[in-house]
Coordinates of C-alpha atoms in Angstrom, one line a residue:
M1 CA 10.1 -15.7 -1.2
A2 CA 7.8 -16.0 -4.2
S3 CA 9.1 -16.0 -7.8
I4 CA 8.1 -13.4 -10.3
E5 CA 5.6 -15.7 -11.9
E6 CA 4.1 -16.5 -8.5
L7 CA 3.9 -12.8 -7.7
K8 CA 2.0 -12.2 -11.0
K9 CA -0.5 -14.9 -10.0
I10 CA -1.0 -13.5 -6.5
S11 CA -1.5 -10.0 -7.8
S12 CA -4.1 -11.1 -10.2
Q13 CA -6.0 -12.8 -7.4
V14 CA -5.6 -9.7 -5.2
R15 CA -7.2 -7.6 -8.0
R16 CA -10.1 -10.1 -8.2
D17 CA -10.5 -9.8 -4.4
I18 CA -10.6 -6.0 -4.7
I19 CA -13.2 -6.0 -7.4
R20 CA -15.4 -8.5 -5.6
M21 CA -15.0 -6.8 -2.2
V22 CA -16.1 -3.3 -3.3
T23 CA -18.9 -4.7 -5.5
G24 CA -20.2 -6.7 -2.6
A25 CA -20.1 -3.7 -0.3
K26 CA -21.4 -1.3 -3.0
S27 CA -18.7 1.1 -1.8
G28 CA -15.0 1.4 -1.5
H29 CA -11.9 2.6 -3.3
P30 CA -10.9 0.2 -6.1
G31 CA -8.7 2.6 -8.2
G32 CA -5.7 3.1 -6.0
S33 CA -6.0 -0.4 -4.6
M34 CA -5.6 -1.7 -8.2
S35 CA -2.7 0.6 -9.0
S36 CA -0.8 -0.4 -5.9
A37 CA -1.5 -4.2 -6.1
D38 CA 1.6 -5.2 -7.9
F39 CA 4.3 -3.6 -5.7
L40 CA 2.4 -4.3 -2.5
T41 CA 2.2 -8.0 -3.6
A42 CA 5.9 -7.9 -4.1
L43 CA 6.4 -6.3 -0.7
Y44 CA 4.3 -8.9 1.2
F45 CA 5.4 -12.0 -0.7
G46 CA 8.9 -11.1 -1.9
V47 CA 10.5 -8.5 0.3
M48 CA 9.1 -8.0 3.7
E49 CA 10.1 -10.2 6.7
H50 CA 6.9 -11.0 8.5
D51 CA 5.1 -14.0 10.0
P52 CA 1.4 -14.1 10.9
A53 CA 2.1 -16.7 13.6
T54 CA 4.3 -14.5 15.6
W55 CA 2.7 -11.1 14.8
T56 CA 2.3 -8.5 17.6
R57 CA 1.1 -5.0 17.2
D58 CA 4.4 -3.5 18.6
G59 CA 6.2 -4.9 15.6
R60 CA 9.2 -6.1 17.5
G61 CA 11.4 -8.6 15.6
Q62 CA 9.5 -8.2 12.3
D63 CA 9.2 -5.8 9.5
V64 CA 6.3 -3.3 9.8
F65 CA 4.0 -2.0 7.1
I66 CA 1.8 1.1 7.7
L67 CA -0.8 2.0 5.1
S68 CA -1.0 5.7 5.3
A69 CA -3.5 6.0 2.4
G70 CA -6.1 4.1 4.4
H71 CA -8.8 4.2 1.7
L72 CA -6.7 1.6 -0.1
S73 CA -8.0 -0.9 2.5
P74 CA -9.2 -3.4 -0.1
V75 CA -5.7 -4.2 -1.4
Y76 CA -4.4 -4.2 2.2
Y77 CA -7.0 -6.7 3.5
S78 CA -6.6 -9.0 0.5
L79 CA -2.8 -9.2 1.0
L80 CA -3.2 -9.8 4.7
A81 CA -5.7 -12.6 4.2
R82 CA -3.7 -14.2 1.4
S83 CA -0.6 -14.0 3.7
G84 CA -2.4 -15.9 6.4
Y85 CA -3.3 -13.2 8.9
F86 CA -7.0 -14.0 8.9
P87 CA -9.3 -16.3 6.9
V88 CA -9.7 -15.4 3.2
S89 CA -13.4 -16.0 3.5
E90 CA -13.6 -13.0 5.8
L91 CA -13.0 -10.7 2.8
G92 CA -16.6 -11.2 2.0
T93 CA -17.5 -9.1 5.0
F94 CA -15.8 -6.0 3.7
R95 CA -17.6 -2.8 4.9
H96 CA -20.6 -4.8 6.2
F97 CA -22.1 -3.9 9.6
G98 CA -20.0 -5.2 12.5
T99 CA -17.1 -6.4 10.3
R100 CA -13.4 -6.2 11.3
L101 CA -12.8 -5.1 7.7
Q102 CA -13.9 -1.5 8.0
G103 CA -13.7 0.9 5.1
H104 CA -10.4 2.2 6.6
P105 CA -8.1 0.1 8.7
S106 CA -8.9 0.1 12.4
V107 CA -7.0 -1.4 15.4
D108 CA -10.0 -1.5 17.8
T109 CA -11.5 -4.5 15.9
G110 CA -8.4 -6.7 16.7
L111 CA -7.6 -7.4 13.1
K112 CA -4.3 -9.2 12.9
G113 CA -1.7 -7.6 10.7
V114 CA -2.9 -4.0 11.2
F115 CA -0.4 -2.0 13.2
Q116 CA -2.0 1.5 12.9
A117 CA -5.5 2.9 12.2
S118 CA -5.5 5.1 9.1
G119 CA -7.9 7.0 7.0
S120 CA -7.3 10.6 7.9
L121 CA -4.8 11.2 5.1
G122 CA -1.3 12.4 5.9
Q123 CA -0.9 10.7 9.3
G124 CA 0.7 7.4 8.3
L125 CA 4.2 8.6 7.6
S126 CA 4.3 10.1 11.1
A127 CA 3.2 6.7 12.6
A128 CA 5.8 4.9 10.5
A129 CA 8.5 7.3 11.7
G130 CA 7.6 6.5 15.2
F131 CA 7.8 2.7 14.6
A132 CA 11.2 3.2 12.9
L133 CA 12.5 5.4 15.7
E134 CA 11.4 2.8 18.3
K135 CA 13.3 0.1 16.3
K136 CA 16.4 2.2 16.4
L137 CA 16.1 2.7 20.2
D138 CA 15.5 -1.0 20.7
N139 CA 18.3 -2.1 18.4
D140 CA 15.8 -4.0 16.3
P141 CA 17.3 -4.5 12.9
K142 CA 14.0 -4.9 11.0
T143 CA 12.6 -2.4 8.5
V144 CA 9.5 -0.2 8.5
Y145 CA 7.6 0.3 5.3
T146 CA 4.8 2.7 4.5
L147 CA 2.6 3.6 1.5
L148 CA 1.5 7.1 0.7
G149 CA -0.7 8.3 -2.1
D150 CA 0.5 11.1 -4.4
G151 CA -2.7 13.0 -3.7
E152 CA -2.0 12.5 0.0
C153 CA 1.3 14.3 -0.5
E154 CA -0.8 17.5 -0.6
E155 CA -1.3 17.1 3.2
G156 CA 0.9 19.3 5.4
Q157 CA 1.6 16.6 7.9
I158 CA 3.4 14.6 5.3
W159 CA 6.0 17.3 5.0
E160 CA 6.3 17.8 8.7
A161 CA 7.0 14.0 9.0
A162 CA 9.4 14.2 6.1
M163 CA 11.4 16.9 7.9
F164 CA 11.3 14.9 11.1
C165 CA 12.7 11.8 9.4
A166 CA 15.5 13.6 7.7
H167 CA 16.5 15.5 10.8
H168 CA 16.5 12.4 13.0
K169 CA 18.3 10.3 10.3
I170 CA 15.6 7.7 10.2
D171 CA 17.4 5.4 7.8
N172 CA 15.6 2.1 8.7
M173 CA 12.4 3.0 6.9
I174 CA 11.3 2.7 3.2
A175 CA 8.4 4.8 2.1
M176 CA 6.5 4.4 -1.1
V177 CA 4.3 6.6 -3.2
D178 CA 1.6 5.2 -5.4
W179 CA 2.4 7.6 -8.1
N180 CA -0.6 7.4 -10.4
N181 CA -1.2 11.1 -10.8
Q182 CA -4.9 10.8 -9.9
Q183 CA -7.0 11.7 -6.9
I184 CA -10.7 11.8 -6.2
D185 CA -11.2 15.2 -7.8
G186 CA -9.1 14.7 -10.9
N187 CA -5.6 14.9 -12.1
I188 CA -3.0 15.7 -9.3
D189 CA -1.6 18.6 -11.1
D190 CA -5.0 20.1 -11.8
V191 CA -6.1 19.8 -8.1
A192 CA -3.1 21.2 -6.2
G193 CA -0.2 21.3 -8.6
V194 CA 2.3 19.3 -6.6
G195 CA 4.9 19.8 -9.3
D196 CA 8.0 17.7 -9.4
L197 CA 7.2 15.4 -6.5
P198 CA 10.5 13.4 -6.5
E199 CA 12.5 16.6 -6.4
K200 CA 10.4 17.8 -3.4
W201 CA 11.4 14.7 -1.5
K202 CA 15.0 15.2 -2.4
V203 CA 14.9 18.8 -1.2
F204 CA 13.5 17.6 2.1
G205 CA 16.6 15.4 2.6
W206 CA 15.4 12.0 1.3
T207 CA 17.0 9.5 -0.9
V208 CA 14.6 9.2 -3.8
L209 CA 14.2 6.2 -6.2
E210 CA 11.8 5.7 -9.1
C211 CA 10.5 2.5 -10.7
D212 CA 7.7 1.0 -12.8
G213 CA 5.1 -0.1 -10.2
H214 CA 3.7 -2.7 -12.5
D215 CA 6.9 -4.5 -13.7
F216 CA 7.9 -7.1 -11.1
N217 CA 11.5 -7.1 -12.2
E218 CA 11.7 -3.4 -11.8
I219 CA 9.8 -3.5 -8.5
L220 CA 12.1 -6.1 -6.9
K221 CA 15.2 -4.1 -8.2
G222 CA 13.7 -1.0 -6.7
F223 CA 13.2 -2.6 -3.3
A224 CA 16.7 -4.0 -3.4
A225 CA 18.1 -0.6 -4.3
A226 CA 16.2 1.0 -1.4
K227 CA 17.4 -1.6 1.1
A228 CA 20.9 -0.9 0.0
E229 CA 20.5 2.7 1.1
L230 CA 19.4 1.8 4.6
G231 CA 21.7 2.7 7.4
K232 CA 23.3 5.6 5.4
G233 CA 21.8 8.4 7.5
K234 CA 18.9 9.4 5.2
P235 CA 15.3 8.2 4.9
V236 CA 14.4 6.4 1.6
I237 CA 11.4 6.7 -0.6
I238 CA 10.4 4.9 -3.8
M239 CA 8.2 6.6 -6.3
M240 CA 6.2 3.7 -7.7
K241 CA 4.9 4.9 -11.1
S242 CA 1.5 3.3 -11.5
D243 CA -1.8 3.4 -13.4
M244 CA -4.9 4.0 -11.4
G245 CA -7.3 1.0 -11.9
H246 CA -4.6 -1.0 -13.5
G247 CA -5.7 -4.5 -14.7
V248 CA -9.2 -3.6 -15.9
D249 CA -9.5 -1.7 -19.1
F250 CA -12.5 0.5 -18.2
M251 CA -11.0 1.5 -14.9
A252 CA -7.4 2.2 -15.9
G253 CA -6.0 5.6 -16.1
T254 CA -8.9 7.6 -14.7
N255 CA -9.9 9.0 -11.4
A256 CA -13.5 7.9 -12.0
W257 CA -13.0 4.7 -10.0
H258 CA -11.1 6.3 -7.2
G259 CA -14.0 5.8 -4.8
K260 CA -16.8 4.1 -6.8
A261 CA -17.8 0.5 -6.8
P262 CA -18.7 -1.4 -9.9
N263 CA -22.2 -2.7 -10.4
E264 CA -22.7 -6.5 -10.9
E265 CA -22.4 -6.3 -14.7
Q266 CA -19.2 -4.2 -14.5
C267 CA -17.9 -6.6 -11.9
K268 CA -18.4 -9.5 -14.3
V269 CA -16.6 -7.7 -17.1
A270 CA -13.7 -6.8 -14.7
L271 CA -13.3 -10.3 -13.4
S272 CA -13.2 -11.6 -17.0
Q273 CA -10.0 -9.7 -17.4
L274 CA -8.3 -11.0 -14.3
E275 CA -7.2 -14.6 -13.9
E276 CA -8.4 -16.5 -10.9
T277 CA -5.2 -18.1 -9.5
L278 CA -5.7 -18.8 -5.8
G279 CA -9.4 -19.4 -5.7
D280 CA -12.0 -16.7 -4.9
Y281 CA -13.3 -16.4 -1.4

């Protein structure tokens, strides 16, 4: 497992990958990818038990991660490549014609590391629940993880899945919410008024934890606390308080970069604020 200093270096490189990928494609979703980069880096390099060499799509014998908020594919692909699931050089094909790295994760391209296609918001928690239930039935002790967006929590299917998980005591799964309070049309509260999101999850029967999604000490403590709740009869969710576009000053804290790619000059400015630690593709 990587140290905190190593995690910081990996997450900086992941953010560089994100910026370069969406700039090269002239499309994509950098904002949420940047806000979730730290805690997903911690997940892949400090928490989750996974091995590209033995990966199979059924997930047996390994931890499983489902990206419900499929538009965050840039951060997902970067982490998979940096973890060894496919060549880092392939990141340069993001959203190009014929690529395996489609705008939203797909399983029909045979991309190693992707368990479930996602992109239609609201569906990933249901898929994760299915994986978790299968592990229970198979006596597989590994854990299922899934990431939701806070704007995605406006989707009705999220709450159907939330009820399902609580009713069936799916306590071998840890969900996360990228809690940046922004979505494509603006501030979360202005668009749909989700209100007290942590309290909603509690009312639906979940164990709810909160942590700073950009502080690696807090992130690792949050995952440890979540894992300590597994097996207790309730599904677990971590509200990862984050900042959309985190890491680049002109992107941070605004929904303007939810689904917009930087131009070449903006890309240079962004990269100047992010340390190259593992080598660009």
